[in-house]
Structures are given as C-alpha cells and as structure tokens.
Amino acid sequence: MRMNEMIQYFKQISGKLGSNFYTGFQDTHNLQQLSFIRNLQKEMKDTKILDVPLHELNFTVFDLETSGFFPEKGDRILSIGAVKMKGTTIISNQTFYTLLKSEHPISDEISLLTKIQTDELQNAPDGKEVLLQFYQFIKKDILVAHHSKHEKAFMQKSCWDHLKIRFVHRIIDTSFLIRLSNPQWKSFSLDDICQKCGIEIKNRHHALGDAMMTAQIWGFYLNKAQEMGFKNLREVYEYLAKSYN
C-alpha cells in the first residue's frame, strides 16, 4: 500500500480511532517529507554543479501562474507547472502540474488570462501539500524559468509561509544563455523568444504550457552554448562576468 493510499485509508477510519490518530499520522508523514527536503538542501551544497558537463545536467523547467506580481502584498501562487530535462533533451513524460488551494477569489482579469476559476482553487490541494510534492519532483535539479525573479520571489514567500524553510534551489533565468549569442537583447517576452526560435506558442498562461515552451527555449540556447564551445556552467558564468565588466 502506497503512502497516499495509507493516508486515505486512515482518514476513512479516523472516526473510529479518533481524530488525534489521523492527525498524528499525517504530521509524521509531513515531518518525514520536511526531513527529506532538508537533507536535499544539504546535499545540494556539496554538489559541484558548476563543473558538470552541460549535456549531463538535470534541469526542471518550471512556471508559476500567480494572482499578481507582489507576494509581499498578498499575491499568491495559483498553479505550478514543470517539466524535466537532461541536457538539451526534454523528458516529456516527466511533468508536474497542480493548482493551489485558495479561499480568496481571483480577479476577472487573471481568470481570463489563465483560464483558472475561483471554484477550482477552492477544491485544490493546499499550499503545504503542493510544495512538498514539488520538492519530491524536482529533487536536486537545477531550476530554470523565464523572468525567474518572479518565480523566485513567490517560491521564497510560499516556502516560508507553508513550510517554514528557506527556498535555496538554484534558479537560472533563460536570459543567462540567451545573452551568450544575443548580447544586444535587453528585454524579451516569452512570446518574442518563441517566435525567434521557431517554437509554436500554445497553452499560453497555463503553468505547464509555459513551462514546456520555456524548456524548448532552454534546450535551443543550451545547444547554442555547446556549439560555441562552452562545456559547463562555470565557463558560461566566467564569460558573462568578463563581458559585463
């Protein structure tokens, strides 16, 4: 019997055993997951990721749909979408997508943009459960996002609010590699880059749809970086540091 099935089983019989039994079991499960995250963070500090060959790196490319732009003012994550990559290869059967529970209505503008409805959020998993699942999915992968400051700010706030832990995963912005071959570009939307790379724009403003397009962009420019002779992230960092001095 898997862990989720066990939890559902104990939930069904909790009336006979008393609510404290189920709560204690669930708390133990959450503690185990939090312990997993802390061990993960410790292992990540010991990993010399900058020297791993680019084609051997494990990435999780992800996107957040949010209720606004300012987590410190109460805006929140509505959905998370992600897909795994090995080097330039997208692993299309390893994806993650979920809504996050919220009792607060979302604006008509955001609902129209994301196609997410308030009643869907009311029935979604809560933030703590989603974040624990997301950590299980990403493990020690390097995270990649387009305009990653947005994702980083919301992940930092949500991880502290729901789990009381710091979000320490490395997030690389797509612009990191784009600047190697296009140093003159200063600003670019996801749509603009997709058009320049010949990537079909589909499922826009859906967290998994945007993550898939971002993964294609990342693969495109990671391949360009390798063609330019870069072997690992350290070489890319050093080159960009010299270029902007």
PDB file of C-alpha atoms in Angstrom:
ATOM      1  CA  MET A   1       0.000   0.000   0.000  1.00  0.00           C
ATOM      2  CA  ARG A   2       1.470   3.374  -1.048  1.00  0.00           C
ATOM      3  CA  MET A   3       1.711   6.329   1.329  1.00  0.00           C
ATOM      4  CA  ASN A   4      -1.183   8.297  -0.212  1.00  0.00           C
ATOM      5  CA  GLU A   5      -3.412   5.216  -0.096  1.00  0.00           C
ATOM      6  CA  MET A   6      -2.488   4.649   3.533  1.00  0.00           C
ATOM      7  CA  ILE A   7      -3.398   8.219   4.409  1.00  0.00           C
ATOM      8  CA  GLN A   8      -6.788   7.871   2.702  1.00  0.00           C
ATOM      9  CA  TYR A   9      -7.397   4.578   4.495  1.00  0.00           C
ATOM     10  CA  PHE A  10      -6.620   6.039   7.908  1.00  0.00           C
ATOM     11  CA  LYS A  11      -8.733   9.078   7.080  1.00  0.00           C
ATOM     12  CA  GLN A  12     -11.731   6.822   6.427  1.00  0.00           C
ATOM     13  CA  ILE A  13     -11.422   5.048   9.767  1.00  0.00           C
ATOM     14  CA  SER A  14     -10.351   8.098  11.768  1.00  0.00           C
ATOM     15  CA  GLY A  15     -13.862   8.404  13.189  1.00  0.00           C
ATOM     16  CA  LYS A  16     -13.447   5.021  14.878  1.00  0.00           C
ATOM     17  CA  LEU A  17      -9.890   5.609  16.058  1.00  0.00           C
ATOM     18  CA  GLY A  18     -10.227   9.265  16.992  1.00  0.00           C
ATOM     19  CA  SER A  19      -9.080  12.372  15.147  1.00  0.00           C
ATOM     20  CA  ASN A  20      -5.764  12.523  17.027  1.00  0.00           C
ATOM     21  CA  PHE A  21      -4.652   9.253  15.421  1.00  0.00           C
ATOM     22  CA  TYR A  22      -5.036  10.550  11.860  1.00  0.00           C
ATOM     23  CA  THR A  23      -3.560  13.947  12.690  1.00  0.00           C
ATOM     24  CA  GLY A  24      -0.541  12.306  14.293  1.00  0.00           C
ATOM     25  CA  PHE A  25      -0.026  10.015  11.311  1.00  0.00           C
ATOM     26  CA  GLN A  26      -0.288  12.884   8.844  1.00  0.00           C
ATOM     27  CA  ASP A  27       2.072  15.046  10.907  1.00  0.00           C
ATOM     28  CA  THR A  28       4.609  12.201  10.943  1.00  0.00           C
ATOM     29  CA  HIS A  29       4.358  11.903   7.160  1.00  0.00           C
ATOM     30  CA  ASN A  30       4.876  15.667   6.750  1.00  0.00           C
ATOM     31  CA  LEU A  31       7.854  15.587   9.116  1.00  0.00           C
ATOM     32  CA  GLN A  32       9.404  12.829   7.014  1.00  0.00           C
ATOM     33  CA  GLN A  33       8.919  14.926   3.885  1.00  0.00           C
ATOM     34  CA  LEU A  34      10.394  18.025   5.530  1.00  0.00           C
ATOM     35  CA  SER A  35      13.361  15.935   6.627  1.00  0.00           C
ATOM     36  CA  PHE A  36      13.768  14.835   3.002  1.00  0.00           C
ATOM     37  CA  ILE A  37      13.839  18.485   1.891  1.00  0.00           C
ATOM     38  CA  ARG A  38      16.433  19.474   4.488  1.00  0.00           C
ATOM     39  CA  ASN A  39      18.663  16.542   3.513  1.00  0.00           C
ATOM     40  CA  LEU A  40      18.195  17.558  -0.108  1.00  0.00           C
ATOM     41  CA  GLN A  41      19.316  21.106   0.634  1.00  0.00           C
ATOM     42  CA  LYS A  42      22.386  19.821   2.459  1.00  0.00           C
ATOM     43  CA  GLU A  43      23.334  17.541  -0.443  1.00  0.00           C
ATOM     44  CA  MET A  44      22.908  20.406  -2.905  1.00  0.00           C
ATOM     45  CA  LYS A  45      25.547  22.441  -1.055  1.00  0.00           C
ATOM     46  CA  ASP A  46      28.012  19.602  -1.534  1.00  0.00           C
ATOM     47  CA  THR A  47      27.350  19.196  -5.262  1.00  0.00           C
ATOM     48  CA  LYS A  48      29.861  20.871  -7.594  1.00  0.00           C
ATOM     49  CA  ILE A  49      27.183  21.611 -10.141  1.00  0.00           C
ATOM     50  CA  LEU A  50      29.143  24.326 -11.957  1.00  0.00           C
ATOM     51  CA  ASP A  51      31.664  21.808 -13.281  1.00  0.00           C
ATOM     52  CA  VAL A  52      29.212  19.177 -14.543  1.00  0.00           C
ATOM     53  CA  PRO A  53      29.209  18.949 -18.375  1.00  0.00           C
ATOM     54  CA  LEU A  54      26.224  20.812 -19.834  1.00  0.00           C
ATOM     55  CA  HIS A  55      24.853  17.714 -21.551  1.00  0.00           C
ATOM     56  CA  GLU A  56      24.808  15.821 -18.236  1.00  0.00           C
ATOM     57  CA  LEU A  57      22.946  18.423 -16.180  1.00  0.00           C
ATOM     58  CA  ASN A  58      19.495  17.668 -14.811  1.00  0.00           C
ATOM     59  CA  PHE A  59      17.061  20.567 -15.071  1.00  0.00           C
ATOM     60  CA  THR A  60      13.490  21.153 -14.009  1.00  0.00           C
ATOM     61  CA  VAL A  61      11.966  23.952 -16.062  1.00  0.00           C
ATOM     62  CA  PHE A  62       9.001  25.483 -14.270  1.00  0.00           C
ATOM     63  CA  ASP A  63       6.442  28.253 -14.386  1.00  0.00           C
ATOM     64  CA  LEU A  64       4.046  29.789 -11.881  1.00  0.00           C
ATOM     65  CA  GLU A  65       0.709  31.401 -12.553  1.00  0.00           C
ATOM     66  CA  THR A  66       0.004  33.915  -9.801  1.00  0.00           C
ATOM     67  CA  SER A  67      -2.770  36.265  -8.698  1.00  0.00           C
ATOM     68  CA  GLY A  68      -0.479  39.279  -9.135  1.00  0.00           C
ATOM     69  CA  PHE A  69       3.156  40.352  -9.029  1.00  0.00           C
ATOM     70  CA  PHE A  70       3.787  41.097  -5.362  1.00  0.00           C
ATOM     71  CA  PRO A  71       3.884  38.162  -2.909  1.00  0.00           C
ATOM     72  CA  GLU A  72       4.817  40.522  -0.072  1.00  0.00           C
ATOM     73  CA  LYS A  73       1.478  42.309  -0.636  1.00  0.00           C
ATOM     74  CA  GLY A  74      -0.603  39.153  -0.534  1.00  0.00           C
ATOM     75  CA  ASP A  75      -0.469  37.933  -4.125  1.00  0.00           C
ATOM     76  CA  ARG A  76      -0.242  34.144  -4.241  1.00  0.00           C
ATOM     77  CA  ILE A  77       0.624  31.178  -6.432  1.00  0.00           C
ATOM     78  CA  LEU A  78      -2.379  29.815  -8.331  1.00  0.00           C
ATOM     79  CA  SER A  79      -0.680  26.960 -10.190  1.00  0.00           C
ATOM     80  CA  ILE A  80       2.707  25.316 -10.748  1.00  0.00           C
ATOM     81  CA  GLY A  81       3.791  23.590 -13.948  1.00  0.00           C
ATOM     82  CA  ALA A  82       7.136  21.889 -14.600  1.00  0.00           C
ATOM     83  CA  VAL A  83       8.936  19.510 -16.938  1.00  0.00           C
ATOM     84  CA  LYS A  84      12.285  17.736 -16.567  1.00  0.00           C
ATOM     85  CA  MET A  85      15.252  17.952 -18.929  1.00  0.00           C
ATOM     86  CA  LYS A  86      18.547  16.100 -19.293  1.00  0.00           C
ATOM     87  CA  GLY A  87      20.931  18.457 -21.031  1.00  0.00           C
ATOM     88  CA  THR A  88      19.067  19.701 -24.106  1.00  0.00           C
ATOM     89  CA  THR A  89      16.546  16.840 -24.072  1.00  0.00           C
ATOM     90  CA  ILE A  90      13.029  17.460 -22.772  1.00  0.00           C
ATOM     91  CA  ILE A  91      11.676  14.447 -20.868  1.00  0.00           C
ATOM     92  CA  SER A  92       8.062  14.965 -21.877  1.00  0.00           C
ATOM     93  CA  ASN A  93       6.692  12.117 -19.742  1.00  0.00           C
ATOM     94  CA  GLN A  94       8.095  13.657 -16.540  1.00  0.00           C
ATOM     95  CA  THR A  95       5.875  16.642 -15.841  1.00  0.00           C
ATOM     96  CA  PHE A  96       4.264  18.286 -12.827  1.00  0.00           C
ATOM     97  CA  TYR A  97       1.089  20.351 -12.705  1.00  0.00           C
ATOM     98  CA  THR A  98      -1.308  21.376  -9.984  1.00  0.00           C
ATOM     99  CA  LEU A  99      -3.489  24.211  -8.786  1.00  0.00           C
ATOM    100  CA  LEU A 100      -3.090  25.514  -5.225  1.00  0.00           C
ATOM    101  CA  LYS A 101      -5.955  25.886  -2.801  1.00  0.00           C
ATOM    102  CA  SER A 102      -7.223  29.392  -2.098  1.00  0.00           C
ATOM    103  CA  GLU A 103     -10.329  30.696  -0.388  1.00  0.00           C
ATOM    104  CA  HIS A 104      -9.845  34.152  -1.910  1.00  0.00           C
ATOM    105  CA  PRO A 105     -11.485  34.987  -5.247  1.00  0.00           C
ATOM    106  CA  ILE A 106      -9.194  35.858  -8.134  1.00  0.00           C
ATOM    107  CA  SER A 107      -9.760  38.889 -10.318  1.00  0.00           C
ATOM    108  CA  ASP A 108     -11.679  38.618 -13.575  1.00  0.00           C
ATOM    109  CA  GLU A 109      -8.549  39.786 -15.404  1.00  0.00           C
ATOM    110  CA  ILE A 110      -6.382  36.970 -14.011  1.00  0.00           C
ATOM    111  CA  SER A 111      -9.138  34.413 -14.530  1.00  0.00           C
ATOM    112  CA  LEU A 112      -9.495  35.468 -18.171  1.00  0.00           C
ATOM    113  CA  LEU A 113      -5.722  35.338 -18.679  1.00  0.00           C
ATOM    114  CA  THR A 114      -5.062  31.976 -17.006  1.00  0.00           C
ATOM    115  CA  LYS A 115      -8.460  30.277 -17.521  1.00  0.00           C
ATOM    116  CA  ILE A 116      -8.374  29.432 -13.790  1.00  0.00           C
ATOM    117  CA  GLN A 117     -11.656  29.757 -11.897  1.00  0.00           C
ATOM    118  CA  THR A 118     -12.050  30.604  -8.211  1.00  0.00           C
ATOM    119  CA  ASP A 119     -14.084  27.446  -7.503  1.00  0.00           C
ATOM    120  CA  GLU A 120     -11.270  25.298  -8.924  1.00  0.00           C
ATOM    121  CA  LEU A 121      -8.868  26.795  -6.396  1.00  0.00           C
ATOM    122  CA  GLN A 122     -11.254  26.141  -3.520  1.00  0.00           C
ATOM    123  CA  ASN A 123     -11.085  22.401  -4.267  1.00  0.00           C
ATOM    124  CA  ALA A 124      -7.332  22.255  -4.997  1.00  0.00           C
ATOM    125  CA  PRO A 125      -4.613  20.816  -2.676  1.00  0.00           C
ATOM    126  CA  ASP A 126      -3.323  23.234  -0.054  1.00  0.00           C
ATOM    127  CA  GLY A 127      -0.008  25.044  -0.442  1.00  0.00           C
ATOM    128  CA  LYS A 128       1.904  22.887   2.023  1.00  0.00           C
ATOM    129  CA  GLU A 129       0.912  19.654   0.274  1.00  0.00           C
ATOM    130  CA  VAL A 130       1.742  21.070  -3.159  1.00  0.00           C
ATOM    131  CA  LEU A 131       5.173  22.344  -2.126  1.00  0.00           C
ATOM    132  CA  LEU A 132       6.076  19.018  -0.536  1.00  0.00           C
ATOM    133  CA  GLN A 133       5.071  17.249  -3.765  1.00  0.00           C
ATOM    134  CA  PHE A 134       7.030  19.756  -5.842  1.00  0.00           C
ATOM    135  CA  TYR A 135      10.192  19.170  -3.816  1.00  0.00           C
ATOM    136  CA  GLN A 136       9.748  15.427  -4.312  1.00  0.00           C
ATOM    137  CA  PHE A 137       9.526  16.076  -8.058  1.00  0.00           C
ATOM    138  CA  ILE A 138      12.465  18.451  -8.504  1.00  0.00           C
ATOM    139  CA  LYS A 139      14.875  16.771  -6.065  1.00  0.00           C
ATOM    140  CA  LYS A 140      18.366  18.251  -6.673  1.00  0.00           C
ATOM    141  CA  ASP A 141      17.692  19.528 -10.187  1.00  0.00           C
ATOM    142  CA  ILE A 142      18.736  22.992 -11.284  1.00  0.00           C
ATOM    143  CA  LEU A 143      15.590  25.054 -11.802  1.00  0.00           C
ATOM    144  CA  VAL A 144      15.074  27.093 -14.960  1.00  0.00           C
ATOM    145  CA  ALA A 145      12.447  29.787 -15.510  1.00  0.00           C
ATOM    146  CA  HIS A 146      11.704  32.688 -17.834  1.00  0.00           C
ATOM    147  CA  HIS A 147      11.856  36.001 -15.917  1.00  0.00           C
ATOM    148  CA  SER A 148      12.893  33.934 -12.911  1.00  0.00           C
ATOM    149  CA  LYS A 149      12.820  36.786 -10.362  1.00  0.00           C
ATOM    150  CA  HIS A 150       9.043  36.389 -10.343  1.00  0.00           C
ATOM    151  CA  GLU A 151       9.230  32.652  -9.638  1.00  0.00           C
ATOM    152  CA  LYS A 152      11.971  33.055  -7.048  1.00  0.00           C
ATOM    153  CA  ALA A 153      10.088  35.708  -5.061  1.00  0.00           C
ATOM    154  CA  PHE A 154       6.914  33.624  -4.887  1.00  0.00           C
ATOM    155  CA  MET A 155       8.747  30.389  -4.048  1.00  0.00           C
ATOM    156  CA  GLN A 156      10.663  32.096  -1.246  1.00  0.00           C
ATOM    157  CA  LYS A 157       7.483  33.543   0.267  1.00  0.00           C
ATOM    158  CA  SER A 158       5.430  30.352  -0.136  1.00  0.00           C
ATOM    159  CA  CYS A 159       8.109  28.030   1.253  1.00  0.00           C
ATOM    160  CA  TRP A 160       8.429  30.179   4.346  1.00  0.00           C
ATOM    161  CA  ASP A 161       4.666  30.642   4.812  1.00  0.00           C
ATOM    162  CA  HIS A 162       3.768  26.961   4.362  1.00  0.00           C
ATOM    163  CA  LEU A 163       6.896  25.028   5.370  1.00  0.00           C
ATOM    164  CA  LYS A 164       8.947  27.481   7.439  1.00  0.00           C
ATOM    165  CA  ILE A 165      12.029  26.728   5.333  1.00  0.00           C
ATOM    166  CA  ARG A 166      14.190  28.868   3.079  1.00  0.00           C
ATOM    167  CA  PHE A 167      13.976  28.250  -0.645  1.00  0.00           C
ATOM    168  CA  VAL A 168      17.591  27.607  -1.658  1.00  0.00           C
ATOM    169  CA  HIS A 169      17.372  25.875  -5.041  1.00  0.00           C
ATOM    170  CA  ARG A 170      19.431  27.490  -7.777  1.00  0.00           C
ATOM    171  CA  ILE A 171      17.166  29.101 -10.389  1.00  0.00           C
ATOM    172  CA  ILE A 172      18.680  30.060 -13.732  1.00  0.00           C
ATOM    173  CA  ASP A 173      16.890  32.555 -15.941  1.00  0.00           C
ATOM    174  CA  THR A 174      16.601  31.789 -19.643  1.00  0.00           C
ATOM    175  CA  SER A 175      18.354  35.114 -20.330  1.00  0.00           C
ATOM    176  CA  PHE A 176      21.515  33.565 -18.851  1.00  0.00           C
ATOM    177  CA  LEU A 177      22.074  31.559 -22.040  1.00  0.00           C
ATOM    178  CA  ILE A 178      20.246  33.864 -24.444  1.00  0.00           C
ATOM    179  CA  ARG A 179      22.802  36.627 -23.756  1.00  0.00           C
ATOM    180  CA  LEU A 180      25.645  34.384 -24.931  1.00  0.00           C
ATOM    181  CA  SER A 181      24.545  34.502 -28.549  1.00  0.00           C
ATOM    182  CA  ASN A 182      22.412  37.678 -28.406  1.00  0.00           C
ATOM    183  CA  PRO A 183      24.223  40.129 -26.084  1.00  0.00           C
ATOM    184  CA  GLN A 184      22.406  43.087 -27.657  1.00  0.00           C
ATOM    185  CA  TRP A 185      18.988  41.901 -26.453  1.00  0.00           C
ATOM    186  CA  LYS A 186      17.918  43.737 -23.314  1.00  0.00           C
ATOM    187  CA  SER A 187      14.371  42.537 -22.726  1.00  0.00           C
ATOM    188  CA  PHE A 188      12.248  39.799 -24.214  1.00  0.00           C
ATOM    189  CA  SER A 189       8.872  38.240 -23.579  1.00  0.00           C
ATOM    190  CA  LEU A 190       8.239  34.514 -23.770  1.00  0.00           C
ATOM    191  CA  ASP A 191       6.236  35.081 -26.958  1.00  0.00           C
ATOM    192  CA  ASP A 192       9.070  37.055 -28.587  1.00  0.00           C
ATOM    193  CA  ILE A 193      11.678  34.388 -27.860  1.00  0.00           C
ATOM    194  CA  CYS A 194       9.402  31.585 -29.044  1.00  0.00           C
ATOM    195  CA  GLN A 195       8.895  33.401 -32.336  1.00  0.00           C
ATOM    196  CA  LYS A 196      12.643  33.987 -32.764  1.00  0.00           C
ATOM    197  CA  CYS A 197      13.345  30.290 -32.076  1.00  0.00           C
ATOM    198  CA  GLY A 198      10.514  28.977 -34.252  1.00  0.00           C
ATOM    199  CA  ILE A 199       8.699  27.484 -31.249  1.00  0.00           C
ATOM    200  CA  GLU A 200       4.928  27.110 -31.502  1.00  0.00           C
ATOM    201  CA  ILE A 201       3.071  29.216 -28.938  1.00  0.00           C
ATOM    202  CA  LYS A 202       0.395  27.038 -27.342  1.00  0.00           C
ATOM    203  CA  ASN A 203      -1.353  26.843 -23.967  1.00  0.00           C
ATOM    204  CA  ARG A 204      -0.052  30.322 -23.125  1.00  0.00           C
ATOM    205  CA  HIS A 205      -0.513  31.429 -19.494  1.00  0.00           C
ATOM    206  CA  HIS A 206      -1.091  27.839 -18.419  1.00  0.00           C
ATOM    207  CA  ALA A 207       1.714  26.929 -15.999  1.00  0.00           C
ATOM    208  CA  LEU A 208       2.592  23.644 -17.716  1.00  0.00           C
ATOM    209  CA  GLY A 209       2.156  25.112 -21.200  1.00  0.00           C
ATOM    210  CA  ASP A 210       4.524  27.977 -20.402  1.00  0.00           C
ATOM    211  CA  ALA A 211       6.976  25.571 -18.749  1.00  0.00           C
ATOM    212  CA  MET A 212       7.046  23.416 -21.897  1.00  0.00           C
ATOM    213  CA  MET A 213       7.756  26.427 -24.129  1.00  0.00           C
ATOM    214  CA  THR A 214      10.427  27.647 -21.711  1.00  0.00           C
ATOM    215  CA  ALA A 215      12.027  24.179 -21.826  1.00  0.00           C
ATOM    216  CA  GLN A 216      12.187  24.349 -25.621  1.00  0.00           C
ATOM    217  CA  ILE A 217      13.832  27.777 -25.390  1.00  0.00           C
ATOM    218  CA  TRP A 218      16.325  26.498 -22.813  1.00  0.00           C
ATOM    219  CA  GLY A 219      17.197  23.479 -24.960  1.00  0.00           C
ATOM    220  CA  PHE A 220      17.626  25.705 -28.023  1.00  0.00           C
ATOM    221  CA  TYR A 221      20.088  28.052 -26.315  1.00  0.00           C
ATOM    222  CA  LEU A 222      21.864  25.332 -24.348  1.00  0.00           C
ATOM    223  CA  ASN A 223      22.635  23.700 -27.685  1.00  0.00           C
ATOM    224  CA  LYS A 224      23.951  27.044 -28.982  1.00  0.00           C
ATOM    225  CA  ALA A 225      26.169  27.374 -25.892  1.00  0.00           C
ATOM    226  CA  GLN A 226      27.687  23.959 -26.584  1.00  0.00           C
ATOM    227  CA  GLU A 227      28.233  24.872 -30.246  1.00  0.00           C
ATOM    228  CA  MET A 228      30.087  27.991 -29.044  1.00  0.00           C
ATOM    229  CA  GLY A 229      32.447  25.731 -27.085  1.00  0.00           C
ATOM    230  CA  PHE A 230      31.145  26.099 -23.528  1.00  0.00           C
ATOM    231  CA  LYS A 231      31.491  22.875 -21.555  1.00  0.00           C
ATOM    232  CA  ASN A 232      29.889  23.709 -18.192  1.00  0.00           C
ATOM    233  CA  LEU A 233      28.084  26.428 -16.249  1.00  0.00           C
ATOM    234  CA  ARG A 234      31.306  27.739 -14.716  1.00  0.00           C
ATOM    235  CA  GLU A 235      32.651  28.640 -18.152  1.00  0.00           C
ATOM    236  CA  VAL A 236      29.400  30.416 -19.000  1.00  0.00           C
ATOM    237  CA  TYR A 237      29.409  32.379 -15.727  1.00  0.00           C
ATOM    238  CA  GLU A 238      33.055  33.414 -16.186  1.00  0.00           C
ATOM    239  CA  TYR A 239      32.464  34.518 -19.779  1.00  0.00           C
ATOM    240  CA  LEU A 240      29.406  36.598 -18.901  1.00  0.00           C
ATOM    241  CA  ALA A 241      31.175  38.135 -15.891  1.00  0.00           C
ATOM    242  CA  LYS A 242      34.024  39.328 -18.132  1.00  0.00           C
ATOM    243  CA  SER A 243      31.603  40.565 -20.791  1.00  0.00           C
ATOM    244  CA  TYR A 244      29.713  42.789 -18.354  1.00  0.00           C
ATOM    245  CA  ASN A 245      32.769  44.214 -16.549  1.00  0.00           C
TER     246      ASN A 245
END
